[in-house]
Coordinates of C-alpha atoms and ligand atoms in Angstrom, one line a residue:
X1 CA 0.0 0.0 0.0
X2 CA 1.1 3.6 -0.7
X3 CA 2.4 5.9 2.0
X4 CA 0.1 8.4 3.5
X5 CA 1.1 11.4 1.4
X6 CA 0.9 9.4 -1.9
X7 CA -2.5 8.0 -0.9
X8 CA -4.1 11.4 -0.3
X9 CA -2.2 13.1 -3.1
X10 CA -5.2 14.1 -5.4
X11 CA -7.6 15.0 -2.7
X12 CA -8.9 18.6 -1.9
X13 CA -6.4 19.0 0.9
X14 CA -3.3 17.1 2.2
X15 CA -3.6 15.7 5.7
X16 CA -1.0 17.1 8.0
X17 CA 1.3 14.6 9.5
X18 CA 2.2 14.0 13.2
X19 CA 5.6 12.5 12.5
X20 CA 7.9 10.2 14.5
X21 CA 10.4 13.1 14.7
X22 CA 7.7 15.3 16.3
X23 CA 6.8 12.5 18.8
X24 CA 10.5 12.1 19.8
X25 CA 10.1 15.6 21.3
X26 CA 7.4 14.4 23.7
X27 CA 8.7 14.5 27.2
X28 CA 6.7 13.3 30.2
X29 CA 6.9 15.4 33.4
X30 CA 7.7 18.8 31.8
X31 CA 5.8 20.9 34.4
X32 CA 4.3 23.2 31.7
X33 CA 2.6 20.2 30.0
X34 CA 1.9 17.9 33.0
X35 CA -1.3 17.6 34.9
X36 CA -0.9 18.2 38.6
X37 CA -1.0 15.1 40.8
X38 CA -4.5 13.9 41.6
X39 CA -4.8 13.0 45.2
X40 CA -6.0 9.5 46.1
X41 CA -8.7 10.9 48.4
X42 CA -10.8 12.4 45.6
X43 CA -14.6 12.6 46.0
X44 CA -16.8 10.5 43.7
X45 CA -19.8 11.9 41.8
X46 CA -21.8 8.8 42.4
X47 CA -21.6 5.4 44.2
X48 CA -24.1 3.9 41.8
X49 CA -22.4 4.7 38.4
X50 CA -19.0 5.1 36.9
X51 CA -18.6 8.1 34.6
X52 CA -15.8 8.8 32.1
X53 CA -15.9 10.8 28.9
X54 CA -17.6 14.2 29.7
X55 CA -19.4 16.2 27.1
X56 CA -20.4 19.7 28.2
X57 CA -23.5 21.1 26.5
X58 CA -22.4 23.8 23.9
X59 CA -23.4 25.7 20.8
X60 CA -22.0 25.1 17.3
X61 CA -19.4 27.8 17.8
X62 CA -17.9 25.8 20.7
X63 CA -19.2 28.0 23.6
X64 CA -20.0 26.0 26.7
X65 CA -23.7 27.0 27.3
X66 CA -25.9 26.9 30.4
X67 CA -29.7 27.1 30.0
X68 CA -31.8 29.3 32.4
X69 CA -28.8 29.3 34.7
X70 CA -28.3 25.5 34.7
X71 CA -25.1 24.0 33.5
X72 CA -25.5 20.6 31.8
X73 CA -23.0 17.9 31.0
X74 CA -23.5 14.5 29.3
X75 CA -21.2 11.6 30.4
X76 CA -20.5 8.1 29.2
X77 CA -21.9 6.1 32.2
X78 CA -22.1 2.5 33.4
X79 CA -23.6 1.0 36.6
X80 CA -21.2 0.0 39.4
X81 CA -21.8 -3.6 40.6
X82 CA -20.5 -3.7 44.2
X83 CA -23.1 -6.5 45.0
X84 CA -23.1 -8.4 41.8
X85 CA -21.7 -12.0 42.3
X86 CA -20.1 -11.6 38.9
X87 CA -17.7 -8.9 40.3
X88 CA -17.0 -10.5 43.7
X89 CA -13.5 -12.1 43.8
X90 CA -12.5 -15.3 45.5
X91 CA -11.9 -13.4 48.8
X92 CA -15.4 -12.1 48.8
X93 CA -14.4 -8.6 47.8
X94 CA -15.8 -6.4 45.1
X95 CA -13.4 -6.4 42.1
X96 CA -13.9 -2.8 41.2
X97 CA -11.0 -2.8 38.8
X98 CA -12.6 -5.5 36.6
X99 CA -16.0 -3.8 36.8
X100 CA -14.3 -0.6 35.7
X101 CA -12.4 -2.2 32.9
X102 CA -15.6 -3.8 31.6
X103 CA -17.5 -0.5 31.4
X104 CA -17.0 0.2 27.7
X105 CA -19.3 -2.7 26.8
X106 CA -22.3 -1.2 28.7
X107 CA -21.6 2.5 28.2
X108 CA -24.8 4.6 28.1
X109 CA -25.3 8.4 27.7
X110 CA -26.4 10.1 30.9
X111 CA -26.8 13.8 31.8
X112 CA -26.1 15.9 34.9
X113 CA -27.0 19.5 35.8
X114 CA -25.7 22.1 38.2
X115 CA -26.2 25.7 39.3
X116 CA -22.5 26.2 40.1
X117 CA -20.7 24.5 37.2
X118 CA -19.7 21.7 39.6
X119 CA -21.4 19.5 42.3
X120 CA -23.3 17.8 39.5
X121 CA -26.7 16.3 40.1
X122 CA -27.7 13.1 38.2
X123 CA -30.4 13.8 35.7
X124 CA -30.6 10.2 34.2
X125 CA -30.3 8.5 30.9
X126 CA -30.7 10.6 27.8
X127 CA -32.3 7.8 25.7
X128 CA -34.6 5.2 27.1
X129 CA -33.5 1.6 26.8
X130 CA -34.1 0.3 23.3
X131 CA -33.9 3.7 21.5
X132 CA -30.2 3.4 20.5
X133 CA -29.7 0.8 17.8
X134 CA -26.6 -0.9 19.2
X135 CA -25.3 -2.1 22.6
X136 CA -22.9 0.8 23.3
X137 CA -23.6 4.5 23.4
X138 CA -20.1 6.0 22.9
X139 CA -18.8 9.5 22.9
X140 CA -20.1 12.5 21.0
X141 CA -21.3 16.0 21.5
X142 CA -24.6 17.6 22.7
X143 CA -25.4 20.8 20.8
X144 CA -27.9 23.4 22.0
X145 CA -29.5 24.5 18.7
X146 CA -31.7 27.4 19.7
X147 CA -33.6 29.3 22.4
X148 CA -36.4 26.8 22.2
X149 CA -34.0 24.3 23.9
X150 CA -33.7 21.9 20.9
X151 CA -30.6 19.7 21.4
X152 CA -28.9 17.5 18.7
X153 CA -26.9 14.8 20.4
X154 CA -24.2 13.5 18.0
X155 CA -22.7 10.2 19.3
X156 CA -21.3 6.8 18.2
X157 CA -23.5 3.7 18.1
X158 CA -21.1 0.8 18.6
X159 CA -21.4 -3.0 18.6
X160 CA -22.3 -4.1 16.1
X161 CA -20.2 -1.8 13.9
X162 CA -19.4 1.8 14.7
X163 CA -21.8 4.4 13.2
X164 CA -21.9 8.1 13.8
X165 CA -25.5 9.0 14.6
X166 CA -27.5 11.8 16.0
X167 CA -30.7 12.0 18.0
X168 CA -32.8 15.2 18.5
X169 CA -34.4 16.1 21.8
X170 CA -35.1 19.1 24.0
X171 CA -33.8 20.5 27.3
X172 CA -36.4 21.6 29.8
X173 CA -35.7 23.5 33.0
X174 CA -37.6 24.2 36.2
X175 CA -36.4 26.0 39.3
X176 CA -35.5 22.5 40.7
X177 CA -33.6 21.0 37.8
X178 CA -33.2 20.0 34.2
X179 CA -34.7 17.2 32.1
X180 CA -33.9 15.9 28.7
X181 CA -37.1 15.0 26.7
X182 CA -37.6 13.5 23.3
X183 CA -34.4 11.7 22.1
X184 CA -36.5 9.0 20.6
X185 CA -35.4 8.7 17.0
X186 CA -31.7 7.9 16.2
X187 CA -30.6 8.8 12.7
X188 CA -27.5 7.1 11.3
X189 CA -25.2 9.6 9.6
X190 CA -22.2 7.7 8.3
X191 CA -19.7 4.9 8.8
X192 CA -16.0 4.3 7.8
X193 CA -15.7 4.0 4.0
X194 CA -12.6 1.8 3.6
X195 CA -11.1 4.3 1.1
X196 CA -10.2 7.2 3.4
X197 CA -11.1 5.7 6.8
X198 CA -10.4 2.2 7.9
X199 CA -13.2 -0.3 8.3
X200 CA -13.7 -3.2 10.7
X201 CA -13.2 -5.5 7.7
X202 CA -9.7 -4.0 7.2
X203 CA -8.8 -4.1 10.9
X204 CA -10.6 -5.6 13.8
X205 CA -9.0 -2.9 16.0
X206 CA -10.2 0.0 13.9
X207 CA -11.5 3.2 15.5
X208 CA -14.3 5.3 14.0
X209 CA -16.1 7.4 16.6
X210 CA -16.4 10.6 18.7
X211 CA -18.2 13.1 16.5
X212 CA -17.6 16.8 17.3
X213 CA -19.7 19.1 15.0
X214 CA -18.9 22.8 14.6
X215 CA -19.5 25.9 12.5
X216 CA -16.3 27.1 10.9
X217 CA -15.7 30.7 12.1
X218 CA -14.4 31.6 8.7
X219 CA -16.6 30.0 6.0
X220 CA -19.7 29.6 8.3
X221 CA -20.3 26.0 7.1
X222 CA -21.1 23.0 9.3
X223 CA -18.4 20.4 9.7
X224 CA -17.7 17.5 12.0
X225 CA -14.4 16.1 13.4
X226 CA -14.2 12.5 14.4
X227 CA -11.7 9.8 15.3
X228 CA -10.5 7.4 12.6
X229 CA -7.7 5.2 11.3
X230 CA -6.3 5.6 7.8
X231 CA -7.9 3.2 5.4
X232 CA -6.2 0.0 4.3
X233 CA -5.7 -3.6 5.5
X234 CA -4.0 -3.8 8.9
X235 CA -0.3 -4.1 8.3
X236 CA -0.3 -2.7 4.8
X237 CA 0.5 0.9 5.7
X238 CA 3.9 2.4 4.8
X239 CA 5.9 4.4 7.2
X240 CA 8.0 6.4 4.8
X241 CA 10.2 9.5 4.9
X242 CA 7.3 11.9 5.4
X243 CA 5.9 9.9 8.3
X244 CA 9.3 9.5 9.9
X245 CA 10.3 13.2 9.6
X246 CA 13.7 14.7 10.4
X247 CA 15.1 12.2 12.8
X248 CA 18.7 12.1 14.2
X249 CA 21.1 9.3 13.0
X250 CA 20.1 6.0 14.6
X251 CA 16.4 6.8 14.7
X252 CA 15.5 5.6 11.2
X253 CA 14.3 2.2 12.2
X254 CA 10.5 2.2 12.3
X255 CA 10.0 -1.3 13.7
X256 CA 6.4 -2.5 13.6
X257 CA 5.1 1.0 13.6
X258 CA 3.0 0.4 10.4
X259 CA 0.3 -1.0 12.7
X260 CA -0.3 2.4 14.2
X261 CA -2.5 4.4 11.9
X262 CA -4.6 7.0 13.8
X263 CA -6.1 10.0 12.1
X264 CA -8.4 12.9 12.8
X265 CA -11.3 12.8 10.4
X266 CA -13.5 15.6 9.1
X267 CA -16.8 15.6 7.3
X268 CA -18.8 18.5 5.9
X269 CA -22.6 18.8 6.0
X270 CA -24.5 19.1 2.7
X271 CA -27.5 20.6 4.4
X272 CA -28.2 23.3 7.1
X273 CA -29.5 20.8 9.7
X274 CA -26.6 18.4 9.6
X275 CA -28.6 15.4 8.4
X276 CA -26.5 14.7 5.3
X277 CA -22.7 14.5 5.5
X278 CA -19.8 14.0 3.2
X279 CA -16.6 12.6 4.5
X280 CA -13.4 14.4 3.5
X281 CA -9.8 13.2 3.8
X282 CA -8.4 13.4 7.4
X283 CA -7.1 16.7 8.7
X284 CA -4.2 14.9 10.5
X285 CA -2.7 11.5 10.4
X286 CA -0.4 9.7 12.8
X287 CA 0.7 6.7 10.7
X288 CA 3.8 5.1 12.3
X289 CA 3.3 7.3 15.5
X290 CA 0.1 6.4 17.3
X291 CA -3.0 4.2 16.8
X292 CA -5.6 6.5 18.5
X293 CA -6.4 10.1 18.2
X294 CA -9.6 10.2 20.1
X295 CA -12.3 12.8 20.8
X296 CA -10.8 15.4 18.5
X297 CA -12.0 19.0 19.1
X298 CA -11.2 22.6 18.3
X299 CA -10.6 25.8 20.1
X300 CA -10.8 28.8 17.8
X301 CA -8.5 31.5 19.2
X302 CA -6.6 34.5 17.8
X303 CA -7.8 33.6 14.3
X304 CA -6.2 30.2 14.5
X305 CA -7.5 26.6 14.6
X306 CA -6.3 24.7 17.7
X307 CA -7.0 21.0 17.2
X308 CA -6.9 18.9 20.3
X309 CA -7.1 15.1 20.6
X310 CA -6.6 12.6 23.4
X311 CA -4.2 9.6 23.2
X312 CA -2.6 6.9 25.2
X313 CA 0.9 5.5 26.0
X314 CA -0.2 2.0 25.0
X315 CA -1.3 3.2 21.5
X316 CA 2.1 4.7 20.5
X317 CA 4.2 2.9 17.9
X318 CA 7.5 1.2 18.3
X319 CA 10.3 3.6 19.2
X320 CA 8.1 6.5 20.3
X321 CA 6.2 7.1 23.5
X322 CA 4.4 9.7 25.6
X323 CA 2.0 10.0 28.4
X324 CA -1.8 9.5 28.4
X325 CA -3.3 12.9 27.9
X326 CA -4.3 15.6 25.4
X327 CA -2.2 16.5 22.4
X328 CA -2.7 19.6 20.2
X329 CA -1.9 21.0 16.7
X330 CA -2.4 24.5 15.3
X331 CA -3.1 25.9 11.8
X332 CA -4.0 29.2 10.3
X333 CA -6.8 27.7 8.3
X334 CA -9.2 24.8 8.8
X335 CA -7.5 22.4 6.4
X336 CA -4.1 23.1 7.7
X337 CA -1.2 22.6 7.5
X338 CA -1.2 21.8 11.2
X339 CA 1.9 21.9 13.3
X340 CA 2.3 20.2 16.7
X341 CA 1.9 22.5 19.7
X342 CA 5.0 22.7 21.9
X343 CA 7.0 21.1 19.1
X344 CA 5.9 17.6 20.1
X345 CA 2.1 17.8 20.3
X346 CA 1.9 17.2 24.0
X347 CA -0.4 19.7 25.8
X348 CA -1.4 18.0 29.1
X349 CA -0.1 14.6 30.1
X350 CA -0.3 12.5 33.2
X351 CA 2.8 12.6 35.5
X352 CA 4.9 9.4 35.1
X353 CA 4.3 8.6 38.8
X354 CA 0.6 8.4 38.2
X355 CA 0.3 7.4 34.5
X356 CA -3.4 6.5 34.6
X357 CA -4.7 9.3 36.9
X358 CA -6.8 11.0 34.3
X359 CA -8.0 10.7 30.7
X360 CA -10.4 12.0 28.0
X361 CA -9.5 15.6 28.3
X362 CA -11.6 18.2 26.7
X363 CA -10.0 21.7 26.2
X364 CA -12.7 24.4 26.3
X365 CA -12.4 27.8 24.6
X366 CA -11.9 29.4 28.1
X367 CA -8.7 27.5 28.5
X368 CA -10.2 25.1 31.1
X369 CA -9.5 21.4 30.6
X370 CA -11.9 18.8 32.0
X371 CA -11.1 15.1 32.3
X372 CA -12.1 12.0 34.4
X373 CA -10.2 10.1 37.0
X374 CA -9.2 6.6 35.9
X375 CA -7.0 5.3 38.7
X376 CA -4.6 6.8 41.2
X377 CA -2.0 4.8 43.2
X378 CA -2.6 4.6 46.9
X379 CA 0.9 3.3 47.9
X380 CA 4.5 4.2 47.1
X381 CA 5.1 1.3 44.7
X382 CA 2.0 2.0 42.7
X383 CA 0.7 -1.6 43.0
X384 CA -2.4 -0.5 45.0
X385 CA -4.7 1.8 43.1
X386 CA -8.0 3.5 43.7
X387 CA -10.4 3.4 40.7
X388 CA -12.1 6.7 39.9
X389 CA -14.9 6.7 37.4
X390 CA -15.6 10.4 38.4
X391 CA -14.6 13.9 37.4
X392 CA -11.0 15.0 37.8
X393 CA -9.9 18.5 39.0
X394 CA -10.2 20.9 36.1
X395 CA -6.9 22.3 34.8
X396 CA -6.3 25.8 33.3
X397 CA -4.0 26.2 30.4
X398 CA -2.8 29.2 28.5
X399 CA -2.6 28.9 24.7
X400 CA 0.0 31.3 23.2
X401 CA 0.9 31.0 19.5
X402 CA 2.4 27.5 19.1
X403 CA 2.8 26.9 22.8
X404 CA 0.7 26.0 25.8
X405 CA 1.3 26.3 29.5
X406 CA -0.4 24.8 32.6
X407 CA -1.3 27.8 34.7
X408 CA -4.1 26.8 37.1
X409 CA -6.0 24.0 38.9
X410 CA -9.7 24.2 39.9
X411 CA -12.2 22.1 41.7
X412 CA -13.3 18.5 40.6
X413 CA -15.5 18.6 37.5
X414 CA -15.5 22.4 37.3
X415 CA -17.1 23.3 33.9
X416 CA -18.4 26.8 34.1
X417 CA -20.7 28.2 31.4
X418 CA -19.3 30.7 28.9
X419 CA -22.8 31.9 28.0
X420 CA -26.3 31.4 29.4
X421 CA -29.3 31.0 27.2
X422 CA -32.7 31.9 28.5
X423 CA -35.2 29.5 27.0
X424 CA -38.3 30.9 25.3
Ligands
FRU1 C1 -12.2 7.8 25.2 C2 -13.0 6.7 24.5 C3 -13.8 7.2 23.3 C4 -14.9 6.3 23.2 C5 -15.2 5.9 24.6 C6 -15.6 4.5 24.8 O1 -12.1 7.6 26.5 O2 -12.2 5.6 24.1 O3 -13.0 7.3 22.1 O4 -16.0 6.9 22.6 O5 -14.0 6.1 25.3 O6 -15.9 4.2 26.1

């Protein structure tokens, strides 16, 4: 199979490359790009459910939006099973680690509301059982469409397959709280095509998910980012000069890095409502570098496009590595070229002493970064851990040109609104 640049040669834009040379610049524990330590005595949002990916309600321009003074977040959510015999180990103890690790298979979309932008109250499931067409309701984005409270929830319907879908409902407020009503008809939008984006038939470990719709501040059109892998049979990708980049002598060996083929996908809407989409070539590819660029999202600032995406240590290719966290790239126009922020791409990673403390970071336009707690060590050796399944402390970063800096830490799950909409 052709290398990435040859493959997308005749398309409307060239995907930008996150190269192996860029990734060699990633350094864990740089204080300007490392999340402060999360203490093991964190509070949990709920003893009934685990939560992970957090999706604040926002408008199509990216502004985090409250309604009638209520902040709203959606979360991927799964029941905790402290009393289920299936999760009791041979010593009679609840095996929370196994319960947590199994959560992806039973992920459902829930919502929460708050008057303070933290201390979230559980609202409940967004869709009733049976509404979503597949077993798993995976990440996406809730969009407040208007002052009538109409909400489009874009998300991923997974197992069987992975389809980007949307469901329309409405947010209703009272002085006591918030409810989500409607959300009864799920509309499939698109799936991987096997030409630009890898399909399950090409690779059983393919990724195709996490829609993030937005209105381009420059051309005003409706687009959507999503996570993908570059099309082609698993193992057929070429890690050539372009994917390697300018490496020092001794760093030319790419090992088995052809198996890591992440990309940030983009689609454009053919209609105003976002019911009809056309996939375009990826904005960014990481062939030979990393296999997952998840939950891609933008911050539009200073006339630039700041593209953020989350990734893991375990998804890096042979010969390159970096912490779990959020990575970023910047361009002067939507279709690039994108260059890695801070030279490497790393924006906010876990400290090496607590490599799994947080994940699924979402950088908001006000510079606040929300994430969830995965697991935090409770002893020196790091063999004992406490499982999170709850909101992490919010971190403040400053974005300046091609650099970012950690500058502040806030309360657990602090997601303040950037604007309030009074419903009519
Ligand atoms: C990120 C993620 C998303 C996916 C979800 C599945 O944490 O892997 O890409 O939608 O979690 O649980």
